[in-house]
Coordinates of C-alpha atoms in Angstrom, one line a residue:
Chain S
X1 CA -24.4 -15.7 1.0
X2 CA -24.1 -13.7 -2.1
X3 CA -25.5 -10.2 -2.6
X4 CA -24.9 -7.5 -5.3
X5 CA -25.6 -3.9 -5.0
X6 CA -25.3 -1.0 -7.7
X7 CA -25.4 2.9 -7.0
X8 CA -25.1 5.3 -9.9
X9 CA -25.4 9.3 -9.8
X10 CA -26.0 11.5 -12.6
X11 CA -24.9 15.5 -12.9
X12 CA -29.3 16.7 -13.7
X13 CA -30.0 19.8 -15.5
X14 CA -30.6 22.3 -12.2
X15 CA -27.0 21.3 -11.2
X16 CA -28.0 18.8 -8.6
X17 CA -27.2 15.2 -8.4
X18 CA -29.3 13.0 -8.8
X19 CA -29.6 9.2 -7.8
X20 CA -30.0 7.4 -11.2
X21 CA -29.5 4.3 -9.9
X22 CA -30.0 2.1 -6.5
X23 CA -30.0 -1.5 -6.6
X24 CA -29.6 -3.4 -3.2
X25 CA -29.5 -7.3 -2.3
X26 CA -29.6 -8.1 1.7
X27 CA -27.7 -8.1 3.5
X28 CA -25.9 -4.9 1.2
X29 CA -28.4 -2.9 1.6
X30 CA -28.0 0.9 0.1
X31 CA -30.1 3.5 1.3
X32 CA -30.7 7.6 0.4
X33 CA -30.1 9.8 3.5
X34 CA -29.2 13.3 5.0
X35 CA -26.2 14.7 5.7
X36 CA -24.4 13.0 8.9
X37 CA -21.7 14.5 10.7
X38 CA -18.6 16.3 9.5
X39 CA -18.9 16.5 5.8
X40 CA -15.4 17.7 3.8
X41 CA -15.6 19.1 0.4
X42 CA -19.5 19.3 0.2
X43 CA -20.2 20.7 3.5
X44 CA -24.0 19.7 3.8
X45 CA -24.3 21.0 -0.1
X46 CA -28.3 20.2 -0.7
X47 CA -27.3 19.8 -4.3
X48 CA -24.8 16.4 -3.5
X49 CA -26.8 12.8 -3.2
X50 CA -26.1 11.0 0.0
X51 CA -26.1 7.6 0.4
X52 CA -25.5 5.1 3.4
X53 CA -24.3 1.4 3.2
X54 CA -26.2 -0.9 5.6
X55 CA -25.5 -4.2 6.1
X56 CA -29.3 -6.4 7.0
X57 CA -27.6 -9.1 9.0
X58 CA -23.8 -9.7 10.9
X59 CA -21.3 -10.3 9.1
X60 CA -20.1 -10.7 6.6
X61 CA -19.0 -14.3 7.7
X62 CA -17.1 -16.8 6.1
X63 CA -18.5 -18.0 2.9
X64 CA -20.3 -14.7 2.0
X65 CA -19.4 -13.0 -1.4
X66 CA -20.5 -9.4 -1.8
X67 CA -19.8 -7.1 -4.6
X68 CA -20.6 -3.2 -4.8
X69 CA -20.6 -0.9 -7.7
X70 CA -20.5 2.3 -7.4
X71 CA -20.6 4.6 -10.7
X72 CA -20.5 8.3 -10.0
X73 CA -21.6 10.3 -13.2
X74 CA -19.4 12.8 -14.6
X75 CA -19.9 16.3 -12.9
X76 CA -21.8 14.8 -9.8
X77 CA -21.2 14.6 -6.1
X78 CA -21.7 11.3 -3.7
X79 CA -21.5 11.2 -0.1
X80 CA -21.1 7.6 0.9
X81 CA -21.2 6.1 4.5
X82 CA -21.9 3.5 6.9
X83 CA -24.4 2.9 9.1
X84 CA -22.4 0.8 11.6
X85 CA -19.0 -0.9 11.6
X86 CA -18.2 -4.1 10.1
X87 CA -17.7 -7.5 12.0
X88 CA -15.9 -10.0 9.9
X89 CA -16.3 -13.0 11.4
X90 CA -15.3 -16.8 10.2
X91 CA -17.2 -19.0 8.6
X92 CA -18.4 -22.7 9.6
X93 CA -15.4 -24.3 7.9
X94 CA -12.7 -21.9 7.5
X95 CA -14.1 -20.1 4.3
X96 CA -13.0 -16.7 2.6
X97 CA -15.6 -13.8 2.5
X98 CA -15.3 -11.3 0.3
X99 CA -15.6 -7.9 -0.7
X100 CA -15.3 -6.2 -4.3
X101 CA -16.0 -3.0 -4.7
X102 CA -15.9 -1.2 -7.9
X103 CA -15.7 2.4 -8.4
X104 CA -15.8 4.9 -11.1
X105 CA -16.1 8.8 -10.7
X106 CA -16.2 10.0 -13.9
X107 CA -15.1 13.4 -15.3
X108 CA -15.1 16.1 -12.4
X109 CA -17.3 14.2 -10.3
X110 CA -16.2 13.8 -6.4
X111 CA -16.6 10.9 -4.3
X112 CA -16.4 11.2 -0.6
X113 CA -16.6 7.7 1.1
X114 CA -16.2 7.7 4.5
X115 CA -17.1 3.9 5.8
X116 CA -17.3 2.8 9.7
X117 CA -14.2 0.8 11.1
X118 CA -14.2 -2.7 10.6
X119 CA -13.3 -5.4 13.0
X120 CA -11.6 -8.4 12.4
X121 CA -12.9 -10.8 14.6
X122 CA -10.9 -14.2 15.8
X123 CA -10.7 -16.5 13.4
X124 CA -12.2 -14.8 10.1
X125 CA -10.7 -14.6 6.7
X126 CA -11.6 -11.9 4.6
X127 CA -10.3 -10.1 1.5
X128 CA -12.0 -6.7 0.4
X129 CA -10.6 -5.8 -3.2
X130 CA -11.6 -1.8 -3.9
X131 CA -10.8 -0.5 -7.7
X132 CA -11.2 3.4 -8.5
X133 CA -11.2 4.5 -11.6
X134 CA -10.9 8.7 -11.6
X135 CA -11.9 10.6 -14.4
X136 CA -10.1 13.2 -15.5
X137 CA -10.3 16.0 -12.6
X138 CA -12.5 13.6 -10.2
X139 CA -12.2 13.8 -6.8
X140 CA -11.9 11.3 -4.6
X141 CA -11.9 11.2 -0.9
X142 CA -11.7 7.6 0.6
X143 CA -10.7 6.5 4.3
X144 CA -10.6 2.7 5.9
X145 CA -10.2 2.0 9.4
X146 CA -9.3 -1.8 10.2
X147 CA -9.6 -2.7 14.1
X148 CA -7.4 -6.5 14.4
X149 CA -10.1 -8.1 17.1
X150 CA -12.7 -7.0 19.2
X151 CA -11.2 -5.7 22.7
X152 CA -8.3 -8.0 24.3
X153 CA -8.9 -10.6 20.8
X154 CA -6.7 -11.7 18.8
X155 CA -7.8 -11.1 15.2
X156 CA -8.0 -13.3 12.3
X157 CA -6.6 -12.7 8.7
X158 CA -7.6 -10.0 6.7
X159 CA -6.3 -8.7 3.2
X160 CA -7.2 -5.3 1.9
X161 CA -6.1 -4.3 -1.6
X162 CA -6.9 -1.0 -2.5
X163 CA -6.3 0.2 -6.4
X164 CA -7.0 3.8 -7.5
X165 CA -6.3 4.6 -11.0
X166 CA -6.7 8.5 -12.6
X167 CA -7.5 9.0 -16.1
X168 CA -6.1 5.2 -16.8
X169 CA -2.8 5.7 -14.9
X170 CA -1.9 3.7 -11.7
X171 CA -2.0 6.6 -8.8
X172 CA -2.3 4.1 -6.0
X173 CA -1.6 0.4 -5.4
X174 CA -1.4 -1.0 -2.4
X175 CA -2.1 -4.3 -0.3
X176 CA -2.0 -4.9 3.1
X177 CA -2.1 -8.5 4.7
X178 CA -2.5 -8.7 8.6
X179 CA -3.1 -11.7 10.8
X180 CA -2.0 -15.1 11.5
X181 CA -0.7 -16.4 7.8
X182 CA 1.0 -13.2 6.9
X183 CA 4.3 -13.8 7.5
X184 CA 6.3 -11.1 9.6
X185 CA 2.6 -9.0 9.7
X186 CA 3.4 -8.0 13.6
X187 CA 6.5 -7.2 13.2
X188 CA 8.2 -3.7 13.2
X189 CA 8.3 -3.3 9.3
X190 CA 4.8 -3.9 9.0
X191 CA 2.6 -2.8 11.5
X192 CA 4.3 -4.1 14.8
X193 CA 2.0 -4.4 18.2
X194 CA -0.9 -1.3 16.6
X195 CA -4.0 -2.9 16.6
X196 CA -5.8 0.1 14.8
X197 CA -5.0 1.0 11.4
X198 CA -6.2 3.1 8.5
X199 CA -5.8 5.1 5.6
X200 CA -7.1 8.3 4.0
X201 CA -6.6 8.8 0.5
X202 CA -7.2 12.6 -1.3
X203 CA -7.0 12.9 -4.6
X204 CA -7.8 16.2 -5.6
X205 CA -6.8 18.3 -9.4
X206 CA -5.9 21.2 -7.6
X207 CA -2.2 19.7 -6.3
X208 CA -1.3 19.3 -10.0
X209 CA 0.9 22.2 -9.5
X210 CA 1.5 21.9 -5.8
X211 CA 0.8 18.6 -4.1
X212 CA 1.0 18.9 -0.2
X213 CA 4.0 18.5 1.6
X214 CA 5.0 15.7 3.2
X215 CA 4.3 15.8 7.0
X216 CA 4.4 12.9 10.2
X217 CA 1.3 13.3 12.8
X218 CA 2.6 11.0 15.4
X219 CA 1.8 7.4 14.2
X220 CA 1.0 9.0 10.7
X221 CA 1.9 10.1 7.7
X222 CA 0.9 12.3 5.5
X223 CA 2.8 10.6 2.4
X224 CA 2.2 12.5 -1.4
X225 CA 1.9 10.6 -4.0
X226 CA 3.6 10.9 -7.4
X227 CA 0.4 12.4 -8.6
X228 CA -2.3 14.9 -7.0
X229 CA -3.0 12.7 -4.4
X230 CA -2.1 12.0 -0.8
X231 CA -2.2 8.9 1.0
X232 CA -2.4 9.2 4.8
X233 CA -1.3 6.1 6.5
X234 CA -1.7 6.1 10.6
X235 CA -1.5 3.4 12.7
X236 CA -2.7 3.3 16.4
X237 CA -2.7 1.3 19.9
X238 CA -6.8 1.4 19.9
X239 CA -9.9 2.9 17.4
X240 CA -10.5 6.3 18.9
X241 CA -6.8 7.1 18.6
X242 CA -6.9 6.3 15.1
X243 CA -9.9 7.9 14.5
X244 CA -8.7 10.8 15.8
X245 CA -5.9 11.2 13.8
X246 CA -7.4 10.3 10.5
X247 CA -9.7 13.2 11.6
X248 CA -7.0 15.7 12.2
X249 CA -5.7 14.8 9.0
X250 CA -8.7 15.2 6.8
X251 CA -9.5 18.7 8.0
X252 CA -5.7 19.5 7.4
X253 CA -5.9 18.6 3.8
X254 CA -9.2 18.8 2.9
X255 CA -11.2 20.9 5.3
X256 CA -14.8 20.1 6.7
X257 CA -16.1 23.2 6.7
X258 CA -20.3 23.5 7.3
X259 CA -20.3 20.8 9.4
X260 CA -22.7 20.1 12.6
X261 CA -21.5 18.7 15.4
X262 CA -20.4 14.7 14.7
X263 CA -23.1 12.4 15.4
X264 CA -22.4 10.7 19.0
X265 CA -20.8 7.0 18.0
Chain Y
X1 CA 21.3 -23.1 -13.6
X2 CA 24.0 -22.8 -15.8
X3 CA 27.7 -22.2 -13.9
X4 CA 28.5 -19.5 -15.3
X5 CA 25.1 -17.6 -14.6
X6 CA 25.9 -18.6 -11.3
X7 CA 28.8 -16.5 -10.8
X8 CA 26.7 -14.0 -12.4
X9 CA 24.3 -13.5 -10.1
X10 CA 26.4 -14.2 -7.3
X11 CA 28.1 -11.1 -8.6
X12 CA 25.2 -9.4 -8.5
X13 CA 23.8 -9.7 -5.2
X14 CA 27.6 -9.2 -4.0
X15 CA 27.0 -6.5 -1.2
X16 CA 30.3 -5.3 -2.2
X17 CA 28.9 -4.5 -5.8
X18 CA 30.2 -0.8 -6.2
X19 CA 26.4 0.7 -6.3
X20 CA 26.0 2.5 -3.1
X21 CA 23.4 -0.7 -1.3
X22 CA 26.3 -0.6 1.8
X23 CA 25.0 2.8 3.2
X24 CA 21.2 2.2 3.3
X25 CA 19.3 0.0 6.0
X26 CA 16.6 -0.4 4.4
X27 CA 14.8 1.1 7.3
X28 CA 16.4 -0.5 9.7
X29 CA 18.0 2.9 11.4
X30 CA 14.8 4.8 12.3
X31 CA 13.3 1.0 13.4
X32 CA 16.0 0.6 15.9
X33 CA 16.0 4.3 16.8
X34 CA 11.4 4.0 17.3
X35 CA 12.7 1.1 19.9
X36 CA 10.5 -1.4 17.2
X37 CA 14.0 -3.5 16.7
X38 CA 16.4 -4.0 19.7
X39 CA 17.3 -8.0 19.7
X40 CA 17.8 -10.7 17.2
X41 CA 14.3 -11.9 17.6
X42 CA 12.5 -8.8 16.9
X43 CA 15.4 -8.3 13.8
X44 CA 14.3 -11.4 12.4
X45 CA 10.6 -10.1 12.6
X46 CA 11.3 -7.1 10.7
X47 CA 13.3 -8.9 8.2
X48 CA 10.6 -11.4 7.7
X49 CA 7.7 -8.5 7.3
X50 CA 10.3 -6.7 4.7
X51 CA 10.7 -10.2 2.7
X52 CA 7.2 -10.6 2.0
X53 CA 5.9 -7.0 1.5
X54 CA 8.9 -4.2 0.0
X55 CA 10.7 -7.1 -0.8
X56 CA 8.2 -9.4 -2.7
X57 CA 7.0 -6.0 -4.6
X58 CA 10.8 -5.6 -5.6
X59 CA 11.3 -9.4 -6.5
X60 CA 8.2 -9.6 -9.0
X61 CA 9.4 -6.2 -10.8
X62 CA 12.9 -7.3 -11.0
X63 CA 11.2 -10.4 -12.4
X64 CA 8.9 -8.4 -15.0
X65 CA 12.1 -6.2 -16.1
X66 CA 14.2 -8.9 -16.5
X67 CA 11.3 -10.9 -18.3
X68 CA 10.8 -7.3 -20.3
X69 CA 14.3 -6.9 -21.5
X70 CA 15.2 -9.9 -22.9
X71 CA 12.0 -10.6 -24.8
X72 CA 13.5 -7.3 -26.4
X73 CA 10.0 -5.2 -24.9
X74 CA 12.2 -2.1 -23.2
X75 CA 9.1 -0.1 -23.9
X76 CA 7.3 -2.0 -20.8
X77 CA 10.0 0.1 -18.2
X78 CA 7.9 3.2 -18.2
X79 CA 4.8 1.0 -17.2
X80 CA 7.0 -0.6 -14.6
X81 CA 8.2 2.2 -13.3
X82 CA 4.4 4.3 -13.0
X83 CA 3.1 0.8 -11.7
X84 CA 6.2 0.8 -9.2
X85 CA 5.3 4.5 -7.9
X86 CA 1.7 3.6 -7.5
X87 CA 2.6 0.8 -4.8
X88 CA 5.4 3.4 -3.1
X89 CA 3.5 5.6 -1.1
X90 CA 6.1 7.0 0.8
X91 CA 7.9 10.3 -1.5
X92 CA 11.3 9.3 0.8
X93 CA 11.1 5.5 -0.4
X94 CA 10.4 6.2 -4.0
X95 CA 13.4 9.1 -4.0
X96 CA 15.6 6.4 -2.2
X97 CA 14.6 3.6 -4.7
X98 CA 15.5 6.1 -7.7
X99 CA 18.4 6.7 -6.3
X100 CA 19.5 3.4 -5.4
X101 CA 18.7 2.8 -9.6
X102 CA 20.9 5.2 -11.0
X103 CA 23.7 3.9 -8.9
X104 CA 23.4 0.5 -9.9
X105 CA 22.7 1.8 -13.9
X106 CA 26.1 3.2 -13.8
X107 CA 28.0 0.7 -11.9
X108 CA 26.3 -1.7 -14.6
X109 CA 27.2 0.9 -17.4
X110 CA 30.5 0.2 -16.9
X111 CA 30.8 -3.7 -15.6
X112 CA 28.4 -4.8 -18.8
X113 CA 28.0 -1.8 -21.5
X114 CA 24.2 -2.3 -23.2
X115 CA 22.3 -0.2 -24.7
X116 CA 18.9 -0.9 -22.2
X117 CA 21.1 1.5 -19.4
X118 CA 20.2 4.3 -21.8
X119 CA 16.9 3.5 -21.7
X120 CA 16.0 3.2 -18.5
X121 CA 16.1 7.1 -18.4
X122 CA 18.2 9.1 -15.8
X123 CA 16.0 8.4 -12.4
X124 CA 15.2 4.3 -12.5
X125 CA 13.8 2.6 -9.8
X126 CA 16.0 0.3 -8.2
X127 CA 14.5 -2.9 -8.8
X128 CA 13.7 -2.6 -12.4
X129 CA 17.7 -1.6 -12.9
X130 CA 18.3 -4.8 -10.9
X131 CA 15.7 -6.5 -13.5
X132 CA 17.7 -5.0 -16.4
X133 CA 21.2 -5.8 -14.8
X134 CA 20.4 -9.7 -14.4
X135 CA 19.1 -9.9 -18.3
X136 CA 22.1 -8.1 -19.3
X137 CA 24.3 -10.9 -17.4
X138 CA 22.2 -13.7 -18.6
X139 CA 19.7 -14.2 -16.0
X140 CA 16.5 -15.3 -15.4
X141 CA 13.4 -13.5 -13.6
X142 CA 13.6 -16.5 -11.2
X143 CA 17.4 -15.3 -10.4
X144 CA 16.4 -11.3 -10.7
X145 CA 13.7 -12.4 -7.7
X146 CA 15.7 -13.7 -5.8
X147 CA 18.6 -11.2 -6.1
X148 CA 16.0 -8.5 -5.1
X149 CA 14.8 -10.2 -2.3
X150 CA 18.2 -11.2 -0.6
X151 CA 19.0 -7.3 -1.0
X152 CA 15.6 -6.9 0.9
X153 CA 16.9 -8.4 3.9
X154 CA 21.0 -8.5 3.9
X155 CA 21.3 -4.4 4.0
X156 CA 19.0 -4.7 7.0
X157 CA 20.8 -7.4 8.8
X158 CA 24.3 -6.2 8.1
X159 CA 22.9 -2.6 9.5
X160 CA 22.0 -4.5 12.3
X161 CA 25.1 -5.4 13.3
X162 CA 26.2 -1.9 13.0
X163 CA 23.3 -0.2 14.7
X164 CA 22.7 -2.6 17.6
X165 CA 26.3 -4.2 18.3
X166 CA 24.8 -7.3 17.2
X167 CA 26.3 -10.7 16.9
X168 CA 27.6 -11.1 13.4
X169 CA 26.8 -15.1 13.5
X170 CA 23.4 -15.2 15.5
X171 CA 22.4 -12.1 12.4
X172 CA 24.0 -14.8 9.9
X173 CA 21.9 -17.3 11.4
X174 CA 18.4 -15.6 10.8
X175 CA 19.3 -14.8 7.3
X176 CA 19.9 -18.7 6.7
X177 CA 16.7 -19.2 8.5
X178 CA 15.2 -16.6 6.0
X179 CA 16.3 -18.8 3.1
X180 CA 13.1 -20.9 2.8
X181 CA 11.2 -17.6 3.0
X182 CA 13.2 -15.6 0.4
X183 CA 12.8 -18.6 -2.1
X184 CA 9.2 -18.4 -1.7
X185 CA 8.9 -15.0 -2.3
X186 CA 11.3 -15.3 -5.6
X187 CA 9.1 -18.1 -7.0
X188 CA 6.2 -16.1 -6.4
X189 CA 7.2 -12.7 -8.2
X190 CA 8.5 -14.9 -11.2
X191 CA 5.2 -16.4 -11.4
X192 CA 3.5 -13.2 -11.3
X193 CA 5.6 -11.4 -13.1
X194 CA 4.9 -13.6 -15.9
X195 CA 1.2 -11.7 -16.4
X196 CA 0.0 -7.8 -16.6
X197 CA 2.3 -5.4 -14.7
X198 CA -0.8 -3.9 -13.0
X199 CA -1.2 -6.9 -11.1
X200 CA 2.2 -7.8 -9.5
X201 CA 2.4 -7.8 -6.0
X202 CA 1.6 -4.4 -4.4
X203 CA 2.4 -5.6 -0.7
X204 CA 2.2 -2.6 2.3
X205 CA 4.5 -2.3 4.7
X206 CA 2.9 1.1 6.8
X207 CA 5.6 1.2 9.3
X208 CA 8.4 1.1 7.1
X209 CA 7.1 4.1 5.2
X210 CA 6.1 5.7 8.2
X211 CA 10.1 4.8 8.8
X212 CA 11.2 6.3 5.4
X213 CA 9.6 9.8 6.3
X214 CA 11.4 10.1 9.6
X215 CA 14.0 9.1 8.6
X216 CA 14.2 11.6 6.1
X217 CA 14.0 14.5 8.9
X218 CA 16.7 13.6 10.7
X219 CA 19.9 15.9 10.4
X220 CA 22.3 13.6 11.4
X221 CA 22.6 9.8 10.4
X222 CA 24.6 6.4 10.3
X223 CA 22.8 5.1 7.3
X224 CA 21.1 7.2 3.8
X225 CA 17.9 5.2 4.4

């Protein structure tokens, strides 16, 4: 199956932001909401557009091509999410599915993007490709949480390459390949016996002159970039461990002030 | 291959090249010290996950510099080296990798004077010195991969010996078994490194940055990295 969706946001003259445009093809389905759990940066800010991503039907499996772009005007603010985690699961003959997601946050705009884990069930194959292009003083908060099988599974193969970019420089390039056909992927240079991993990237103006420190969280890092960014690498025996710690982390470095309690998962 | 390149770059992938490679592991030190490596098998694991991620990232830009210098395009090093950062999260890996560069720019300053060691400014990253060094002694980006990549996994293996009390032969033995591997890797930078720098390899290796930062706390240790 192949399906397209397109989200833009545009900086409107009373200072909010406004939704210019949201295009969806099942199963990527993109829909306007309300603020939903701990919110960093924006803090339930009426003036920010919220928007979840819901996918219509399992998957994706095997076969299925999807492809999100997401264009945040200059001067606005998005709040994207998930409705649910991700199942990857294999196709009927062994094919690829694939995610491309294409981002630009344009000229002190802020992005916070804050998807569900996703689960790499037996036997998929999946690649998810994310670009981010920043704009000159964009913010960007992005975290992924990849869970290697459902309980007691063993998972599939999974690549996720993540590319950031700010004001046409390279801030951020990384891939990781886990799974059976990535050589030496459970080993202890990669990510050993953890079956939970994730990432948080901040990137935010303000560390020009003084970028966080380094710092290790247990099974983390909190890793500064050469840049005003921060990558946050943790890796975990299970999902709530790792969710944990990528939480602890993002109200270290970027706060989640306002917030209600967090939605019961 | 020519001969005489031969001796070249068996010169340069020489562990007893005077440019400082002896006293890092690679990671190996905090590995062993997290419990993560503690046998031969589990060595050749980590060895095999450094290969194909910090080590295929190092092949193809050792590749792309190589490739770089002798089409006479030195201006590509600065892209190289922001393109390098970008894919090395970890601030203790990219201070290790500059470090690990200078050395090897002035052991090469002196072993084969050129005008590119200049260039390269005063804090290069490792691999795209390495790059430079095999252009300068008439190498190929096939034979700057595969330099990088060997130095991926024989600092880690000789640590090992160190570190664990390890058979010397049975550690031998893995890197031989790694051979099919490495060559793999080196064919695939020098393929890649053949087209935009933004999209050589960027392969993550979580652990062994997680590896790098704690590392970097410890007051007392056998290895620099």
């Amino acid at each position: 199956m192949r399906a397209r969706a397109t989200l833009a946001t545009a900086l409107a003259a009373d200072g909010r932001t406004r939704v210019a445009t949201l295009h969806s093809q099942a199963p990527l389905t993109l829909r306007l909401t309300h603020p939903k759990g701990p919110e960093p940066w924006t803090g339930h800010d009426a003036g920010a557009a919220r928007v979840c991503v819901a996918a219509s039907a399992a998957g994706p499996i095997g076969g299925d091509d999807y492809d999100l772009t997401v264009d945040v005007g200059a001067g606005s603010t998005l709040v994207l999410r998930d409705i649910s985690a991700t199942l990857l699961l294999p196709g009927p003959h062994g094919e690829l599915s694939r995610l491309r997601t294409t981002v630009q946050v344009g000229a002190g705009a802020t992005l916070v993007w804050l998807p569900e884990p996703v689960i790499a069930a037996h036997g998929c194959r999946h690649r998810s490709d994310i670009r981010v292009e920043l704009g000159t003083g964009a913010r960007l908060i992005l975290s992924e949480q990849l869970l290697l099988g459902r309980h007691g599974e063993q998972p599939g193969s999974v690549v996720q390459h993540l590319r950031v970019r700010l004001a046409g420089r390279p801030l951020l390039n990384q891939q990781l390949a886990v799974g059976p056909g990535a050589a030496g992927w459970d080993g202890s240079a990669v990510i050993g016996d953890r079956r939970a991993i994730g990432s948080l990237v901040v990137v935010d103006p303000g560390w020009t002159e003084h970028p966080p420190e380094p710092a290790l969280l247990g099974d983390a890092a909190v890793l500064p970039l050469a840049g005003p960014a921060v990558l946050v690498s943790a890796l975990a025996p299970d999902a709530l461990t790792l969710r944990r710690c990528l939480d602890t982390a993002l109200a270290r470095l970027a706060g989640t002030h306002g917030h209600r309690q967090p939605a019961a998962r | 291959m020519a001969a005489e390149t031969l001796a070249a770059l068996l010169l340069l992938a020489d562990g007893r090249l005077p440019a400082g490679g002896h006293a890092h592991s690679g990671g190996l030190e905090p590995t062993v010290a997290a419990g993560g490596v503690h046998d031969i098998a589990s060595l050749e694991e980590f060895l095999r996950g450094r290969a194909t991620t910090s080590g295929a990232v190092a092949a193809a830009f050792a590749a792309a510099a190589c490739a770089a210098l002798t089409a006479g395009d030195t201006g590509r090093f600065a892209v190289l080296d922001a393109e390098l950062d970008a894919r090395t999260p970890s601030p203790a890996l990219r201070a290790t990798s500059r470090k690990l560069g200078r050395q090897l720019q002035r052991a090469m300053r002196a072993i084969r004077p050129h005008p590119c060691w200049a260039e390269l400014g005063s804090r290069p990253h490792h691999p795209v010195v390495l790059g430079a060094a095999a252009a300068v002694s008439g190498l190929s980006p096939s034979a700057a991969a595969l330099a990088a990549v060997h130095d991926a996994v024989a600092g880690p293996a000789t640590a090992a010996v160190r570190l664990l009390g390890l058979d010397p032969f049975a550690t031998h033995a893995v890197l031989a078994r790694l051979g099919p591997l490495l060559d793999d890797v080196a064919a695939d930078a020098t393929r890649r490194a053949a087209g935009s720098p933004a999209d050589l390899p960027a392969s993550a290796a979580p652990l062994l940055d997680l590896a790098a930062e704690r590392h970097a706390t410890w007051e007392v240790r056998l290895f620099a990295s």
